[in-house]
PDB file of N, CA and C in Angstrom:
ATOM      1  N   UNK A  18       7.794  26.339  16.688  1.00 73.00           N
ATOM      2  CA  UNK A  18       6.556  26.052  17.358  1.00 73.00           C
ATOM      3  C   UNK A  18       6.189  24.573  17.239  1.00 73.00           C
ATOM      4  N   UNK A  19       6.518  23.937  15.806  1.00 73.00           N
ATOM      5  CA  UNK A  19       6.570  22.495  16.163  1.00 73.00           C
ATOM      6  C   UNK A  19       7.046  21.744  16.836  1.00 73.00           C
ATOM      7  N   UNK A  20       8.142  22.147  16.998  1.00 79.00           N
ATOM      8  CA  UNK A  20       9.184  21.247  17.786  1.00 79.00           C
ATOM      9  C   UNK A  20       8.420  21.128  19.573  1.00 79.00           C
ATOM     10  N   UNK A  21       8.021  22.825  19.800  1.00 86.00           N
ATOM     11  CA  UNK A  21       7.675  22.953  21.084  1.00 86.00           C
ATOM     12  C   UNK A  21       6.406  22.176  21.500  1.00 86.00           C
ATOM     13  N   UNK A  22       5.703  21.897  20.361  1.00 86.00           N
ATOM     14  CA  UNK A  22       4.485  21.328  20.892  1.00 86.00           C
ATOM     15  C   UNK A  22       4.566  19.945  20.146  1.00 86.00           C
ATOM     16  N   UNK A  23       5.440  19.113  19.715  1.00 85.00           N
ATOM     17  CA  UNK A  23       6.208  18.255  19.424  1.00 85.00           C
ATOM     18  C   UNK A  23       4.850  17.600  18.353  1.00 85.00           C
ATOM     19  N   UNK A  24       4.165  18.174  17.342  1.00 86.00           N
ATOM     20  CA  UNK A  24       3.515  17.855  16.177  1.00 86.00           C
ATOM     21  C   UNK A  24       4.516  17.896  14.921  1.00 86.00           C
ATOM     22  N   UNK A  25       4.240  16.793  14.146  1.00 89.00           N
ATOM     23  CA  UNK A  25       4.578  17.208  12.877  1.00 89.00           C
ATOM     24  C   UNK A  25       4.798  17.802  11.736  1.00 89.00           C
ATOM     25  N   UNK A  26       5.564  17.978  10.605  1.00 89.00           N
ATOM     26  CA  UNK A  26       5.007  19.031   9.904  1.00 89.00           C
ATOM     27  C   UNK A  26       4.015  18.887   8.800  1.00 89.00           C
ATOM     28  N   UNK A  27       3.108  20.018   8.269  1.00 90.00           N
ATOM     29  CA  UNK A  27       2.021  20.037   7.697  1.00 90.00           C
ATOM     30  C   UNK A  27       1.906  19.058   6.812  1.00 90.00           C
ATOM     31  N   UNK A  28       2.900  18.815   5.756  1.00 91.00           N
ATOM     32  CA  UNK A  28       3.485  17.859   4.766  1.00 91.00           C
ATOM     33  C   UNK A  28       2.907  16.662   5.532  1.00 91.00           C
ATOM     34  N   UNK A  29       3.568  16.341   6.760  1.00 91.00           N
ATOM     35  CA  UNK A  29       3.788  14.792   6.787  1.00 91.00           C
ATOM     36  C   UNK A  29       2.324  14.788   7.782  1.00 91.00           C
ATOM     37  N   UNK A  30       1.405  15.396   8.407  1.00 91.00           N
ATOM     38  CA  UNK A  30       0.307  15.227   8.580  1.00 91.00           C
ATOM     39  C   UNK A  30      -0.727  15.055   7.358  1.00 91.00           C
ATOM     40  N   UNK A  31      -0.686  15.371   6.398  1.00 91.00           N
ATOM     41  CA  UNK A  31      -1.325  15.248   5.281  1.00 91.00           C
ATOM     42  C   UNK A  31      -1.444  13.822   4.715  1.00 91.00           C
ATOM     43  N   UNK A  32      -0.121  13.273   4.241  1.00 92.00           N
ATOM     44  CA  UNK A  32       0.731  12.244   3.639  1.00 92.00           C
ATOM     45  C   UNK A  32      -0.255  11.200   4.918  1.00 92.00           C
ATOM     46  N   UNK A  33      -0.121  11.260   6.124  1.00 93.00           N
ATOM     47  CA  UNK A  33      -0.533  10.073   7.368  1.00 93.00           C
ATOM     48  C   UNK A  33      -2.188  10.085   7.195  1.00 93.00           C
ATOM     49  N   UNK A  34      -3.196  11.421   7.089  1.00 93.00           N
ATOM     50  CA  UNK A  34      -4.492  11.453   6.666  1.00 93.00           C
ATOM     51  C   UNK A  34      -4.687  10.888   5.277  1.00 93.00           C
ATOM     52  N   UNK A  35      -4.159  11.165   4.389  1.00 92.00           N
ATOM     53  CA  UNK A  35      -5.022  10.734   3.173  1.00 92.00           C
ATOM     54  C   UNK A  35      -4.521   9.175   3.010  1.00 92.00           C
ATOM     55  N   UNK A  36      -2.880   8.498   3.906  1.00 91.00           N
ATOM     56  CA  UNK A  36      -3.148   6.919   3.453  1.00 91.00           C
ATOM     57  C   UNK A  36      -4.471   6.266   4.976  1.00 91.00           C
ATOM     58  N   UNK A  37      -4.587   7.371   6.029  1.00 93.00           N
ATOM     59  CA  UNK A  37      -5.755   6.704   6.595  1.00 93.00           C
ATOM     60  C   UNK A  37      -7.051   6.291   6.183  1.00 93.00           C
ATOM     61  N   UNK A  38      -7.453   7.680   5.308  1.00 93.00           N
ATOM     62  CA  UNK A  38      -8.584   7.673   4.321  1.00 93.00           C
ATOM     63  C   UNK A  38      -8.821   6.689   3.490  1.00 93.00           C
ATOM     64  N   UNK A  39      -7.376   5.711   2.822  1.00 91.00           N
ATOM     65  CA  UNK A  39      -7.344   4.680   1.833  1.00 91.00           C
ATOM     66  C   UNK A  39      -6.985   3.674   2.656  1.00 91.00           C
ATOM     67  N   UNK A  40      -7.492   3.521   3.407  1.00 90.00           N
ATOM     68  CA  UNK A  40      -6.944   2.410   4.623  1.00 90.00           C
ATOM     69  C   UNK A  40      -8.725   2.248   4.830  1.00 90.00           C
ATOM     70  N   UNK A  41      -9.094   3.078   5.614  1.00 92.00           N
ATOM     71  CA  UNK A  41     -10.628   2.893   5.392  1.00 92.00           C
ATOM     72  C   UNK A  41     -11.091   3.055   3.839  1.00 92.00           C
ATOM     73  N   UNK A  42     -11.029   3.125   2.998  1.00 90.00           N
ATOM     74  CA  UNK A  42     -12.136   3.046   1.638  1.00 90.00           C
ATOM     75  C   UNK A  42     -11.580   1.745   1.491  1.00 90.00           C
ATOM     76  N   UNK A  43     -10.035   0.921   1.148  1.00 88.00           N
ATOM     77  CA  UNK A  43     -10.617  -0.491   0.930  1.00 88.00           C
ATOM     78  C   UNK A  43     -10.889  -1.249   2.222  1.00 88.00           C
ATOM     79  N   UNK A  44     -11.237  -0.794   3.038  1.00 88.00           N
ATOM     80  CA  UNK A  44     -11.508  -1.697   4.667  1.00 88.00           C
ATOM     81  C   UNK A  44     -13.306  -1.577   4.316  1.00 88.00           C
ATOM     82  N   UNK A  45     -13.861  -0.708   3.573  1.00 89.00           N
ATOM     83  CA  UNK A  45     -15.096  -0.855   3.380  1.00 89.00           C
ATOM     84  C   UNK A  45     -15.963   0.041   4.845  1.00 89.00           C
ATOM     85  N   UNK A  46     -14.929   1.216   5.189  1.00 92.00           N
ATOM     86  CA  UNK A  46     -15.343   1.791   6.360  1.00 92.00           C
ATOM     87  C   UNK A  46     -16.068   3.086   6.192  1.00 92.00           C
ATOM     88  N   UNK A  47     -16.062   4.009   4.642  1.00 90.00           N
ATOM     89  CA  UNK A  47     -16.455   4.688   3.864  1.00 90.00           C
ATOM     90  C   UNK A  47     -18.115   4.290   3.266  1.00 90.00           C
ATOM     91  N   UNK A  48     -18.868   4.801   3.687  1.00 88.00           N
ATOM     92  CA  UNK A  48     -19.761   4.519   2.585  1.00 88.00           C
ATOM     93  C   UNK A  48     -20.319   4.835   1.228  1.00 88.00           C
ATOM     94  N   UNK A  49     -19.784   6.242   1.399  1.00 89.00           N
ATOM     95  CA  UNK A  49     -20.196   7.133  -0.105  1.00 89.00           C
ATOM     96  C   UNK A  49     -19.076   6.413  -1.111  1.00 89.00           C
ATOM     97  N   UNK A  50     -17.853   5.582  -0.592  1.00 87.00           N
ATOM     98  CA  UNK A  50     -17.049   5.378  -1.805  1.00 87.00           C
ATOM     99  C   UNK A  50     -16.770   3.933  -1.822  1.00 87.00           C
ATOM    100  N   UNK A  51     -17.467   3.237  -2.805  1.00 87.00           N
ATOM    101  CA  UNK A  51     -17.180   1.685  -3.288  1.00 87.00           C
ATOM    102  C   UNK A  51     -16.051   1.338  -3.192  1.00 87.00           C
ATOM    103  N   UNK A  52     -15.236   0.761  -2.837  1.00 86.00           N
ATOM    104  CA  UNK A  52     -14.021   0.221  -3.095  1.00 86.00           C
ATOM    105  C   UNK A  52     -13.841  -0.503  -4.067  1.00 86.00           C
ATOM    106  N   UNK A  53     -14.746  -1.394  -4.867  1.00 85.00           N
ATOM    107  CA  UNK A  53     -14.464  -1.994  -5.690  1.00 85.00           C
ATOM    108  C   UNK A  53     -14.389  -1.360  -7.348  1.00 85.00           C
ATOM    109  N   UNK A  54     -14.935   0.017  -6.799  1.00 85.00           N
ATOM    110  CA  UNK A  54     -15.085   1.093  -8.156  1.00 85.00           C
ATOM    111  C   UNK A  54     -14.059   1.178  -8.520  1.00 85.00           C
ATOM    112  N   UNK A  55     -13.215   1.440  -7.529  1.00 83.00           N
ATOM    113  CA  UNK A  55     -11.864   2.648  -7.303  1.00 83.00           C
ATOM    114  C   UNK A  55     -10.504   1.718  -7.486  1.00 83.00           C
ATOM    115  N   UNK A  56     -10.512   0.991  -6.723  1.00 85.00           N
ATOM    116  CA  UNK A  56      -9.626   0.245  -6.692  1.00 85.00           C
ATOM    117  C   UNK A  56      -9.117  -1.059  -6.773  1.00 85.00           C
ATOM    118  N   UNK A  57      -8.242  -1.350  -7.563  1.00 84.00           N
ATOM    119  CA  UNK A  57      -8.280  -2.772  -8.395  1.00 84.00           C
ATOM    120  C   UNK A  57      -7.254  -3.642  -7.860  1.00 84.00           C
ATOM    121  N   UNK A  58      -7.230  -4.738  -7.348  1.00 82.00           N
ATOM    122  CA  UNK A  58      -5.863  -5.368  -6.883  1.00 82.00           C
ATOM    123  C   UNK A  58      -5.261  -5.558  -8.072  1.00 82.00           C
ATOM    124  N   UNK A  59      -3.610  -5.376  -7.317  1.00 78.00           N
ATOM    125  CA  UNK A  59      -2.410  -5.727  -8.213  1.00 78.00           C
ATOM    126  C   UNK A  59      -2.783  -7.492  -7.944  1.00 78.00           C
ATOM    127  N   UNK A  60      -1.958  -7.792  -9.039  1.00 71.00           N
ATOM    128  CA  UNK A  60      -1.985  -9.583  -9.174  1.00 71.00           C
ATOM    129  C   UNK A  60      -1.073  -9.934  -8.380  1.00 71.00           C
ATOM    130  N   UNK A  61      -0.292 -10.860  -7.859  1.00 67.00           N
ATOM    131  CA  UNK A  61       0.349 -11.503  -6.726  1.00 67.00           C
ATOM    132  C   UNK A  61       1.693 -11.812  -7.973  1.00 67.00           C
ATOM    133  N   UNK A  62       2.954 -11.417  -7.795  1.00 64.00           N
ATOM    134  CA  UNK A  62       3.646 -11.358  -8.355  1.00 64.00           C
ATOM    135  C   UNK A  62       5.189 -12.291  -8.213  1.00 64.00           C
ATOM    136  N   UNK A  63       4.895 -12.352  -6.424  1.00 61.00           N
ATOM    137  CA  UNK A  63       6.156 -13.182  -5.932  1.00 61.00           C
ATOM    138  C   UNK A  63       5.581 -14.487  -5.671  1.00 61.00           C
ATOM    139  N   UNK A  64       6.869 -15.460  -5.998  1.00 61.00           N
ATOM    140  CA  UNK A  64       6.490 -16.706  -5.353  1.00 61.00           C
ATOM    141  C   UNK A  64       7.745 -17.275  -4.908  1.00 61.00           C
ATOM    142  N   UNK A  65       7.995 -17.797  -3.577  1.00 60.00           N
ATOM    143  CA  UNK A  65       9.111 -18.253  -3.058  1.00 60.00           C
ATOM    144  C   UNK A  65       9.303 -19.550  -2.877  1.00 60.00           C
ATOM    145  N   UNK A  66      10.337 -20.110  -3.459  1.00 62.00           N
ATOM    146  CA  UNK A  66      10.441 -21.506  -3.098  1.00 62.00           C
ATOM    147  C   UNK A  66      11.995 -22.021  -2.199  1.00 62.00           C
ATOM    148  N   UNK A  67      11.466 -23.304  -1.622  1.00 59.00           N
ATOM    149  CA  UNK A  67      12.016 -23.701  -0.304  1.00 59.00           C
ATOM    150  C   UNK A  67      13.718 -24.189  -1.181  1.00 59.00           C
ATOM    151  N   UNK A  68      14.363 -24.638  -0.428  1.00 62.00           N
ATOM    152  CA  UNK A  68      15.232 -24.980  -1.363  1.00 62.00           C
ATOM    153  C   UNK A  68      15.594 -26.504  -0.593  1.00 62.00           C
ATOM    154  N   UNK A  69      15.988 -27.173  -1.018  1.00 65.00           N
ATOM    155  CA  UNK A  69      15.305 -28.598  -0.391  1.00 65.00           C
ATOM    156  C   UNK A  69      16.944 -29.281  -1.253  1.00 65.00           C
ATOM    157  N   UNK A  70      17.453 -29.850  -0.059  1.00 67.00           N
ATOM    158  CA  UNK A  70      19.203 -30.841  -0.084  1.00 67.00           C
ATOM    159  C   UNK A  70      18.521 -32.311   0.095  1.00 67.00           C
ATOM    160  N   UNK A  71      19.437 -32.656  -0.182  1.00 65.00           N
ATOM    161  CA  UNK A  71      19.554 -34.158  -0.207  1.00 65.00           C
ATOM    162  C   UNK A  71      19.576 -34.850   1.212  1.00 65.00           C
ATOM    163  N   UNK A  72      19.980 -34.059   2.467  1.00 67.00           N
ATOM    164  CA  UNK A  72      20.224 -34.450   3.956  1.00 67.00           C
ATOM    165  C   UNK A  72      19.328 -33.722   4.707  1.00 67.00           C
ATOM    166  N   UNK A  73      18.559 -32.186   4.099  1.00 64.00           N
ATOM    167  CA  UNK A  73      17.999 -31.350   4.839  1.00 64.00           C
ATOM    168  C   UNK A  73      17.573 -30.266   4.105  1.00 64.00           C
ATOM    169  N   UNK A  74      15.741 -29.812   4.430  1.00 58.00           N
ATOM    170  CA  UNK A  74      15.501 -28.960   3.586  1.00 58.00           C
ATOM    171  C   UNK A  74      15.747 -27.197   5.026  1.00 58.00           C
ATOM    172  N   UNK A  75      15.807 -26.753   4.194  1.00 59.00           N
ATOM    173  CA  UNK A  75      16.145 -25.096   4.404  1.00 59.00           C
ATOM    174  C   UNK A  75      14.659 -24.925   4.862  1.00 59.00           C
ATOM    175  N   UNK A  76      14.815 -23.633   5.642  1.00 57.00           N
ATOM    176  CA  UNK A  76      13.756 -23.076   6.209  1.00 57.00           C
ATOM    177  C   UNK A  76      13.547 -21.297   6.056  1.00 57.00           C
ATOM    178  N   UNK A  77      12.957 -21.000   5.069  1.00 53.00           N
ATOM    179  CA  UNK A  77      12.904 -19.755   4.368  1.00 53.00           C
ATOM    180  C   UNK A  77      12.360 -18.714   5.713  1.00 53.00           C
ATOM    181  N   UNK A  78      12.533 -18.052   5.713  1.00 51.00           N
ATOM    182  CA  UNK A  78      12.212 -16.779   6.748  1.00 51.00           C
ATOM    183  C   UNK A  78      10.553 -16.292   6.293  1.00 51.00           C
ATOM    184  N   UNK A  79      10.446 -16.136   5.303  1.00 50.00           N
ATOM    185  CA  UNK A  79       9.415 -15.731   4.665  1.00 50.00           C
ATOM    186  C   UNK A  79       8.357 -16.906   4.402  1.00 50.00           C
ATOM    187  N   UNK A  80       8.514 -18.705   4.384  1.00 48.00           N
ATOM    188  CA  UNK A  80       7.648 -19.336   4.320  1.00 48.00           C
ATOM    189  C   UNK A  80       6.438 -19.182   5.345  1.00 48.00           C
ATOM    190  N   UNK A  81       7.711 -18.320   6.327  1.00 47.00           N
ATOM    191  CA  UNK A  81       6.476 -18.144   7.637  1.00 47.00           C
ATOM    192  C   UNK A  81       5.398 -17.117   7.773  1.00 47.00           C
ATOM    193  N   UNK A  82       6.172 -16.197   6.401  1.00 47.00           N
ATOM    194  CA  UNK A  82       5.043 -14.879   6.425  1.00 47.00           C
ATOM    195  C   UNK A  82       4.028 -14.905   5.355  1.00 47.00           C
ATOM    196  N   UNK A  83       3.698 -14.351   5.046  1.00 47.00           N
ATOM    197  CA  UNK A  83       2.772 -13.558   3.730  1.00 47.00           C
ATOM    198  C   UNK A  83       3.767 -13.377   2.931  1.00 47.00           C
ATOM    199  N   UNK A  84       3.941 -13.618   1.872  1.00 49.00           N
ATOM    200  CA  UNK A  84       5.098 -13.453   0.719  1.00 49.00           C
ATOM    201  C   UNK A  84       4.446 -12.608  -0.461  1.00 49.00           C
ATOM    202  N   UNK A  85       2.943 -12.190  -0.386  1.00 63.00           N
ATOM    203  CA  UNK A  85       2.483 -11.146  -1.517  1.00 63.00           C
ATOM    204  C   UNK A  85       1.534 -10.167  -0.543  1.00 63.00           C
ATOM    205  N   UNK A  86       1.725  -9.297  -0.718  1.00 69.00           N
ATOM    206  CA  UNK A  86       0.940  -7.647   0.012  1.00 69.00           C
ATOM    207  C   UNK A  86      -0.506  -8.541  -0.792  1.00 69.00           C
ATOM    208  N   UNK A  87      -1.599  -8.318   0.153  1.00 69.00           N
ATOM    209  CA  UNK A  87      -3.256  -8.622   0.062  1.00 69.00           C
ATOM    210  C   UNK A  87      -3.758  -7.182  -0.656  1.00 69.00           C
ATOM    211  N   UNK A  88      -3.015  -6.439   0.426  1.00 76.00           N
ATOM    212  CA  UNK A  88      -3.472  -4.911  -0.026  1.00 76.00           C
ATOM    213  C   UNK A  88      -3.238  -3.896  -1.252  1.00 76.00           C
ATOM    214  N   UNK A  89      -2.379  -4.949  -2.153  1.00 80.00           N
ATOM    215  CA  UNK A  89      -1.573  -3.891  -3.073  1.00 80.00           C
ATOM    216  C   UNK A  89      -2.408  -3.546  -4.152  1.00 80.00           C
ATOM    217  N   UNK A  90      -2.438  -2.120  -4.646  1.00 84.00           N
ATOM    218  CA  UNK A  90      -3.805  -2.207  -5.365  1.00 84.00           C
ATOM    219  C   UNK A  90      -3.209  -1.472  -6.844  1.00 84.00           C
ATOM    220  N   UNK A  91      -3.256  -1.400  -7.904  1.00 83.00           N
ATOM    221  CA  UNK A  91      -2.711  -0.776  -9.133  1.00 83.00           C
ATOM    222  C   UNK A  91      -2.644   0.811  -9.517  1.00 83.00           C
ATOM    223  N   UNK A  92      -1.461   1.094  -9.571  1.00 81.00           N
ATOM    224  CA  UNK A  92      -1.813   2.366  -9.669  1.00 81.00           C
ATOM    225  C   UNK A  92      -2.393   2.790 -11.136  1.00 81.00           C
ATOM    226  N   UNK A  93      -3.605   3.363 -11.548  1.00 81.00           N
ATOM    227  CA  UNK A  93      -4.257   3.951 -12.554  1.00 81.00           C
ATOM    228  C   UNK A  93      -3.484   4.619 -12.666  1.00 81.00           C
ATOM    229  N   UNK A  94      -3.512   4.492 -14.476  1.00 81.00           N
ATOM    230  CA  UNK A  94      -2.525   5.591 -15.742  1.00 81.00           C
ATOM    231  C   UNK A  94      -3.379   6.759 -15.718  1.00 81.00           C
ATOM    232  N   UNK A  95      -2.708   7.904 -15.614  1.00 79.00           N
ATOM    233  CA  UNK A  95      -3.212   8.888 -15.715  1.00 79.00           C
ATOM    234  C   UNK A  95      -2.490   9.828 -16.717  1.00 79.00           C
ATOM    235  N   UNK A  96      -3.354  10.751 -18.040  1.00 84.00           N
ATOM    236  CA  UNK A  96      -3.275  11.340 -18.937  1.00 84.00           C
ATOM    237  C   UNK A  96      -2.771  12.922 -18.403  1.00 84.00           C
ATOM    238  N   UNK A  97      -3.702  13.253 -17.460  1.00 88.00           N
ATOM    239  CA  UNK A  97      -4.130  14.903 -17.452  1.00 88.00           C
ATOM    240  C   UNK A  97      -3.565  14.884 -15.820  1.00 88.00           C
ATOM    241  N   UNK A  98      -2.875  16.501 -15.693  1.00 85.00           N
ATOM    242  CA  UNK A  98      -2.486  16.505 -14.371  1.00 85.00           C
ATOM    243  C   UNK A  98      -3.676  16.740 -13.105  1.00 85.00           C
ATOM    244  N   UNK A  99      -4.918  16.732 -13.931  1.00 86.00           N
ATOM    245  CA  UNK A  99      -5.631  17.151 -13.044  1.00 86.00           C
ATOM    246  C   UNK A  99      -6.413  15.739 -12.281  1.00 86.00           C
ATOM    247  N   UNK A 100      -5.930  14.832 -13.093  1.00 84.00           N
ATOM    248  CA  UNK A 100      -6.574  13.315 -12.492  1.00 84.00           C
ATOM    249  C   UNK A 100      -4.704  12.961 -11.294  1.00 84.00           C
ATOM    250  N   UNK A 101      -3.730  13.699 -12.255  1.00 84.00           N
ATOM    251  CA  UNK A 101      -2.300  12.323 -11.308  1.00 84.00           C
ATOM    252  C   UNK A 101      -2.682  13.401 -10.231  1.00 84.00           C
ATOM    253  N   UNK A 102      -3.595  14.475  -9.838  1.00 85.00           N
ATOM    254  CA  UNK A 102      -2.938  15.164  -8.613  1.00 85.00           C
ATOM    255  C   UNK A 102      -4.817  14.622  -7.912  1.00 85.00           C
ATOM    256  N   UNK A 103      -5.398  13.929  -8.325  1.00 86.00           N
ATOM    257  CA  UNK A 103      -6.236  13.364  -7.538  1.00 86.00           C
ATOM    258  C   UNK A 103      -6.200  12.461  -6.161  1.00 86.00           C
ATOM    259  N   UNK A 104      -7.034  12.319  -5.844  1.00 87.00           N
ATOM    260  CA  UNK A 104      -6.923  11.463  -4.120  1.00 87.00           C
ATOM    261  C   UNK A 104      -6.094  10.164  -4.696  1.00 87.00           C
ATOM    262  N   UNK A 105      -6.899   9.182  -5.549  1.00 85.00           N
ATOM    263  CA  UNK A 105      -6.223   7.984  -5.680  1.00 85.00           C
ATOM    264  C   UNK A 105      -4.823   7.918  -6.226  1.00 85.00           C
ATOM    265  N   UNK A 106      -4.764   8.364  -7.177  1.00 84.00           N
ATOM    266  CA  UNK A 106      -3.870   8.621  -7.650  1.00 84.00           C
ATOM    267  C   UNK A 106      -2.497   9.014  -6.783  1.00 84.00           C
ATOM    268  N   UNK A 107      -2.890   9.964  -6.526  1.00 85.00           N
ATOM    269  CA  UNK A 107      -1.638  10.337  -6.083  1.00 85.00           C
ATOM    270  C   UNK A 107      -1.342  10.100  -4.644  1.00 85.00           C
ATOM    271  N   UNK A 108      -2.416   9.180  -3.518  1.00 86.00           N
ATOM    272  CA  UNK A 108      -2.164   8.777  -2.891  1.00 86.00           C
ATOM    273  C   UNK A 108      -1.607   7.110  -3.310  1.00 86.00           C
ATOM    274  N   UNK A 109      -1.941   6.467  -4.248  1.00 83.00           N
ATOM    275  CA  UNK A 109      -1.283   5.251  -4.263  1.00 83.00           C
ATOM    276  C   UNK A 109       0.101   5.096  -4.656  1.00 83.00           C
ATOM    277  N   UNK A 110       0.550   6.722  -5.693  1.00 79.00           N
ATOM    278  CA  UNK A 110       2.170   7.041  -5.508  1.00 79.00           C
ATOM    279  C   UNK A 110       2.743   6.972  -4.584  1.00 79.00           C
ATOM    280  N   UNK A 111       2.218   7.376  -3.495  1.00 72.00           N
ATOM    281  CA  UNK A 111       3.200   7.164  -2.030  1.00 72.00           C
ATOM    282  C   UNK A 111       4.058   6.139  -1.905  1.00 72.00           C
TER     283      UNK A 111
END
């Protein structure tokens, strides 16, 4: 019946709602839930450097992009299974 009406399966409709849900709470599109409560940025971890010759410097692929995710946020340690099977939690495992 999926196939025929060409929807996904339950699993992977779930998995696409709850990172929408965390797409709006840190977009600040939520109001009942702070973002700044919940979720903590990761620190910026990469740094890329150019590599630079004596006749000609190189041109990195990535100088042109974003070289650290803005969005990356820490995943909280969790003790008890009843917090790792929570929204944050176990949506920032994804």
């Amino acid at each position: 019946m999926l196939t025929t009406l060409n929807l996904n399966s339950l699993q992977d409709r779930r998995v696409y709602n709850r990172l929408v849900m965390l797409n709006k709470i840190a977009g600040g599109m939520v109001a009942a839930v702070d973002p700044d409560v919940y979720l903590t940025s990761k620190p910026q971890q990469r740094t890329i450097k150019v590599k630079t010759y004596f006749d000609h410097t190189s041109s990195n692929v990535l100088d042109r992009h974003i070289t650290n995710n803005p969005r990356a946020f820490k995943i909280p340690s969790a003790q008890t299974n009843q917090y790792k099977n929570s929204f944050f939690v176990d949506t920032l495992v994804l």
